[in-house]
Amino acid sequence: MRAWRVHHPAPIHSDPLILERIPVPRPEAGEVLVRVLACGVCRTDLHVSEGDLPVHRPGVVPGHEIVGEVVEVGGEVTAHAVGDRVGIPWLRSSCGRCRVCRRGDENLCESSTYTGWDSDGGYAEFACAPAAFMLPLPDGYTDAELAPLLCAGIIGFRALRCAELPTGGALGIYGFGASAHLAAQVAMADGAQVHVMTRSVDARRLALELGAASVQGATDPPPVPLDAAILFAPVGDLVPPALEALDAGATLSIAGIHLSDVPPLNYQRHLFRERRIRSVTANTRADARDFLDIAARHRLQVTATPHPLDRALETLQGLADDRVTGAAVLIP
Ligand SMILES: [Zn+2]
Ligand SMILES: [Zn+2]
């Protein structure tokens, strides 16, 4: 099969991904093999390719927003059958036994593994994953629209949960890519007023089309104090202006897996009056199921641009250069 592999992480414009022919993987016990119908392109794939995340599997195939059709099931798999359409997300496994797993925080499990980082992902024609971590897909979406729901959508939803936005409150969103444009719609469906801060003119236009209450530059103050905010851009320099825009007692959640350094904070200007800052680390299966349930009941507008699998490298380079509006999706 054709698959893109990262042998030596390096800046994306030095072409660290190589398209190769490798054998189709075989499902082990508890696993399922899918033919990849679509795979979303996520900023985390860029972090894997460039080495912002340490190498977990040399020569890894990136990609963790996989919409697939089951073509083979391994032993002990009863929940899926050949022909089923399933989603393979970022969280590939957790131990299920440790202290955090037992209290329901499997996203924090020290032994958790991730698709397209610890194991080969969906920048390929076929992929294997444990059946227990596959997700059911909502009806009413194309394959290209479903793919970004599987990481961008789920992580955005968890970040929104972590931001603890009060009902009908003002939500600030910093950076407006694939994840943000979905989280904004979930928040607005729940009555929130969404204010978007981004340097991208195209993203500002998309935010207004989706119903944002206001749009402004990345560091500009929003028109009202924010009841909650989410930082989607991987830019630590945006933390101080985002904290300054919060109302007393409000939370800033940081959605990315990687953030450039945060500049020094001033306690009075940025934190006092019980403003909070928290990171978001992956997601649980419960987050995924709850989000996909919302997507089934409330048709989200997914801005997804399909690209052929052969153009994965150029697509990631476009993401690095901020030339992607909404979500890019690879179609083998
Ligand atoms: Zn665990
Ligand atoms: Zn992702």
mmCIF file with all atom_site columns, C-alpha atoms and ligand atoms in Angstrom, residues 94-98 100-101 109-111, ligand 1:
data_model
loop_
_atom_site.group_PDB
_atom_site.id
_atom_site.type_symbol
_atom_site.label_atom_id
_atom_site.label_alt_id
_atom_site.label_comp_id
_atom_site.label_asym_id
_atom_site.label_entity_id
_atom_site.label_seq_id
_atom_site.pdbx_PDB_ins_code
_atom_site.Cartn_x
_atom_site.Cartn_y
_atom_site.Cartn_z
_atom_site.occupancy
_atom_site.B_iso_or_equiv
_atom_site.pdbx_formal_charge
_atom_site.auth_seq_id
_atom_site.auth_comp_id
_atom_site.auth_asym_id
_atom_site.auth_atom_id
_atom_site.pdbx_PDB_model_num
ATOM   1  C  CA . SER A 1 94  ? -5.036 3.402  27.664 1.00 0.00 ? 94  SER A CA 1
ATOM   2  C  CA . CYS A 1 95  ? -4.159 0.843  30.326 1.00 0.00 ? 95  CYS A CA 1
ATOM   3  C  CA . GLY A 1 96  ? -7.597 0.812  31.972 1.00 0.00 ? 96  GLY A CA 1
ATOM   4  C  CA . ARG A 1 97  ? -6.050 -0.142 35.333 1.00 0.00 ? 97  ARG A CA 1
ATOM   5  C  CA . CYS A 1 98  ? -4.087 2.826  36.688 1.00 0.00 ? 98  CYS A CA 1
ATOM   6  C  CA . VAL A 1 100 ? -6.363 8.001  36.469 1.00 0.00 ? 100 VAL A CA 1
ATOM   7  C  CA . CYS A 1 101 ? -7.933 5.398  34.168 1.00 0.00 ? 101 CYS A CA 1
ATOM   8  C  CA . CYS A 1 109 ? -2.957 7.643  31.523 1.00 0.00 ? 109 CYS A CA 1
ATOM   9  C  CA . GLU A 1 110 ? 0.859  7.389  31.575 1.00 0.00 ? 110 GLU A CA 1
ATOM   10 C  CA . SER A 1 111 ? 0.617  4.285  29.393 1.00 0.00 ? 111 SER A CA 1
HETATM 11 ZN ZN . ZN  B 2 .   ? -4.090 4.003  32.728 1.00 0.00 ? 1   ZN  B ZN 1
#
